JSON list of C-alpha atoms in Angstrom, two decimals:
[
{"chain": "V", "resi": 1, "resn": "MET", "atom": "CA", "xyz": [0.00, 0.03, -0.04]},
{"chain": "V", "resi": 2, "resn": "GLY", "atom": "CA", "xyz": [2.84, 2.36, 0.70]},
{"chain": "V", "resi": 3, "resn": "SER", "atom": "CA", "xyz": [6.23, 2.84, 2.35]},
{"chain": "V", "resi": 4, "resn": "TYR", "atom": "CA", "xyz": [8.59, 5.52, 3.39]},
{"chain": "V", "resi": 5, "resn": "LYS", "atom": "CA", "xyz": [12.27, 4.23, 3.19]},
{"chain": "V", "resi": 6, "resn": "ASP", "atom": "CA", "xyz": [12.04, 1.24, 5.75]},
{"chain": "V", "resi": 7, "resn": "ASN", "atom": "CA", "xyz": [8.58, 1.85, 7.04]},
{"chain": "V", "resi": 8, "resn": "HIS", "atom": "CA", "xyz": [5.66, 0.12, 5.58]},
{"chain": "V", "resi": 9, "resn": "PHE", "atom": "CA", "xyz": [1.72, 0.48, 5.56]},
{"chain": "V", "resi": 10, "resn": "PHE", "atom": "CA", "xyz": [0.41, -2.88, 4.35]},
{"chain": "V", "resi": 11, "resn": "GLY", "atom": "CA", "xyz": [-3.42, -1.94, 4.86]},
{"chain": "V", "resi": 12, "resn": "SER", "atom": "CA", "xyz": [-5.67, -3.08, 7.54]},
{"chain": "V", "resi": 13, "resn": "VAL", "atom": "CA", "xyz": [-6.93, -6.49, 8.83]},
{"chain": "V", "resi": 14, "resn": "LYS", "atom": "CA", "xyz": [-9.82, -7.79, 10.68]},
{"chain": "V", "resi": 15, "resn": "VAL", "atom": "CA", "xyz": [-9.87, -9.71, 13.89]},
{"chain": "V", "resi": 16, "resn": "GLY", "atom": "CA", "xyz": [-11.93, -12.81, 13.39]},
{"chain": "V", "resi": 17, "resn": "GLU", "atom": "CA", "xyz": [-14.17, -14.55, 15.93]},
{"chain": "V", "resi": 18, "resn": "ARG", "atom": "CA", "xyz": [-11.22, -16.37, 17.38]},
{"chain": "V", "resi": 19, "resn": "GLY", "atom": "CA", "xyz": [-8.82, -13.54, 17.68]},
{"chain": "V", "resi": 20, "resn": "GLN", "atom": "CA", "xyz": [-7.06, -14.45, 14.48]},
{"chain": "V", "resi": 21, "resn": "ILE", "atom": "CA", "xyz": [-5.77, -11.98, 12.07]},
{"chain": "V", "resi": 22, "resn": "VAL", "atom": "CA", "xyz": [-4.36, -12.36, 8.24]},
{"chain": "V", "resi": 23, "resn": "ILE", "atom": "CA", "xyz": [-1.01, -10.94, 7.79]},
{"chain": "V", "resi": 24, "resn": "PRO", "atom": "CA", "xyz": [-1.34, -9.23, 4.26]},
{"chain": "V", "resi": 25, "resn": "LYS", "atom": "CA", "xyz": [0.57, -11.02, 1.47]},
{"chain": "V", "resi": 26, "resn": "GLU", "atom": "CA", "xyz": [2.74, -8.09, 0.74]},
{"chain": "V", "resi": 27, "resn": "ALA", "atom": "CA", "xyz": [4.14, -7.87, 4.36]},
{"chain": "V", "resi": 28, "resn": "ARG", "atom": "CA", "xyz": [4.69, -11.83, 4.52]},
{"chain": "V", "resi": 29, "resn": "ASP", "atom": "CA", "xyz": [6.52, -11.35, 1.31]},
{"chain": "V", "resi": 30, "resn": "THR", "atom": "CA", "xyz": [8.46, -8.44, 2.57]},
{"chain": "V", "resi": 31, "resn": "PHE", "atom": "CA", "xyz": [9.42, -10.14, 5.77]},
{"chain": "V", "resi": 32, "resn": "ASP", "atom": "CA", "xyz": [9.74, -13.50, 4.39]},
{"chain": "V", "resi": 33, "resn": "ILE", "atom": "CA", "xyz": [7.11, -14.89, 6.90]},
{"chain": "V", "resi": 34, "resn": "LYS", "atom": "CA", "xyz": [5.91, -18.34, 5.68]},
{"chain": "V", "resi": 35, "resn": "PRO", "atom": "CA", "xyz": [3.35, -20.87, 7.08]},
{"chain": "V", "resi": 36, "resn": "GLY", "atom": "CA", "xyz": [4.54, -22.47, 10.22]},
{"chain": "V", "resi": 37, "resn": "ASP", "atom": "CA", "xyz": [7.09, -19.55, 11.16]},
{"chain": "V", "resi": 38, "resn": "SER", "atom": "CA", "xyz": [6.51, -18.64, 14.80]},
{"chain": "V", "resi": 39, "resn": "LEU", "atom": "CA", "xyz": [6.11, -14.94, 15.59]},
{"chain": "V", "resi": 40, "resn": "VAL", "atom": "CA", "xyz": [6.68, -13.07, 19.02]},
{"chain": "V", "resi": 41, "resn": "VAL", "atom": "CA", "xyz": [3.90, -10.50, 20.00]},
{"chain": "V", "resi": 42, "resn": "PHE", "atom": "CA", "xyz": [4.71, -7.61, 22.30]},
{"chain": "V", "resi": 43, "resn": "GLY", "atom": "CA", "xyz": [2.26, -4.94, 23.38]},
{"chain": "V", "resi": 44, "resn": "LYS", "atom": "CA", "xyz": [2.32, -1.85, 25.18]},
{"chain": "V", "resi": 45, "resn": "ASP", "atom": "CA", "xyz": [-1.05, -0.51, 26.95]},
{"chain": "V", "resi": 46, "resn": "LYS", "atom": "CA", "xyz": [-0.33, 3.13, 27.09]},
{"chain": "V", "resi": 47, "resn": "ASN", "atom": "CA", "xyz": [-0.48, 3.61, 23.37]},
{"chain": "V", "resi": 48, "resn": "GLN", "atom": "CA", "xyz": [-2.16, 0.21, 22.49]},
{"chain": "V", "resi": 49, "resn": "LYS", "atom": "CA", "xyz": [0.69, -0.74, 20.22]},
{"chain": "V", "resi": 50, "resn": "LEU", "atom": "CA", "xyz": [1.10, -4.25, 19.09]},
{"chain": "V", "resi": 51, "resn": "ILE", "atom": "CA", "xyz": [4.63, -5.31, 17.56]},
{"chain": "V", "resi": 52, "resn": "ILE", "atom": "CA", "xyz": [5.19, -8.60, 15.82]},
{"chain": "V", "resi": 53, "resn": "VAL", "atom": "CA", "xyz": [8.60, -10.06, 15.45]},
{"chain": "V", "resi": 54, "resn": "LYS", "atom": "CA", "xyz": [9.75, -13.32, 13.77]},
{"chain": "V", "resi": 55, "resn": "GLU", "atom": "CA", "xyz": [10.79, -15.68, 16.53]},
{"chain": "V", "resi": 56, "resn": "ASP", "atom": "CA", "xyz": [14.44, -16.20, 14.77]},
{"chain": "V", "resi": 57, "resn": "VAL", "atom": "CA", "xyz": [14.91, -12.54, 14.42]},
{"chain": "V", "resi": 58, "resn": "MET", "atom": "CA", "xyz": [14.27, -11.99, 18.05]},
{"chain": "V", "resi": 59, "resn": "ARG", "atom": "CA", "xyz": [16.48, -14.80, 19.12]},
{"chain": "V", "resi": 60, "resn": "ASP", "atom": "CA", "xyz": [19.25, -13.47, 16.98]},
{"chain": "V", "resi": 61, "resn": "PHE", "atom": "CA", "xyz": [18.70, -10.02, 18.81]},
{"chain": "V", "resi": 62, "resn": "ALA", "atom": "CA", "xyz": [18.69, -11.62, 22.15]},
{"chain": "V", "resi": 63, "resn": "LEU", "atom": "CA", "xyz": [21.93, -13.54, 21.35]},
{"chain": "V", "resi": 64, "resn": "LYS", "atom": "CA", "xyz": [23.50, -10.41, 20.20]},
{"chain": "V", "resi": 65, "resn": "ILE", "atom": "CA", "xyz": [22.70, -8.69, 23.56]},
{"chain": "V", "resi": 66, "resn": "LEU", "atom": "CA", "xyz": [24.22, -11.50, 25.37]},
{"chain": "V", "resi": 67, "resn": "GLU", "atom": "CA", "xyz": [27.41, -11.35, 23.43]},
{"chain": "V", "resi": 68, "resn": "ASP", "atom": "CA", "xyz": [27.55, -7.65, 23.91]},
{"chain": "V", "resi": 69, "resn": "LEU", "atom": "CA", "xyz": [27.32, -8.10, 27.73]},
{"chain": "V", "resi": 70, "resn": "ASP", "atom": "CA", "xyz": [29.93, -10.70, 27.65]},
{"chain": "V", "resi": 71, "resn": "SER", "atom": "CA", "xyz": [32.28, -8.48, 25.72]},
{"chain": "V", "resi": 72, "resn": "GLN", "atom": "CA", "xyz": [31.86, -5.66, 28.36]},
{"chain": "V", "resi": 73, "resn": "GLU", "atom": "CA", "xyz": [33.03, -7.83, 31.12]}
]
């Protein structure tokens, strides 16, 4: 639908009766999300934001933090 540099707008989705959403195809293609992939969901009450991150990306980020902590010792 639109993007500005590395920011994207993929449209809107509806939440189904069971609380499910469909991630738009363009978003799945852009972020290489495939059936069976695990996603991590974060939320912030104050401004009602949800953040969805691929599990492998989150794991790599966490490992990088741990490596950085080790190098500071």
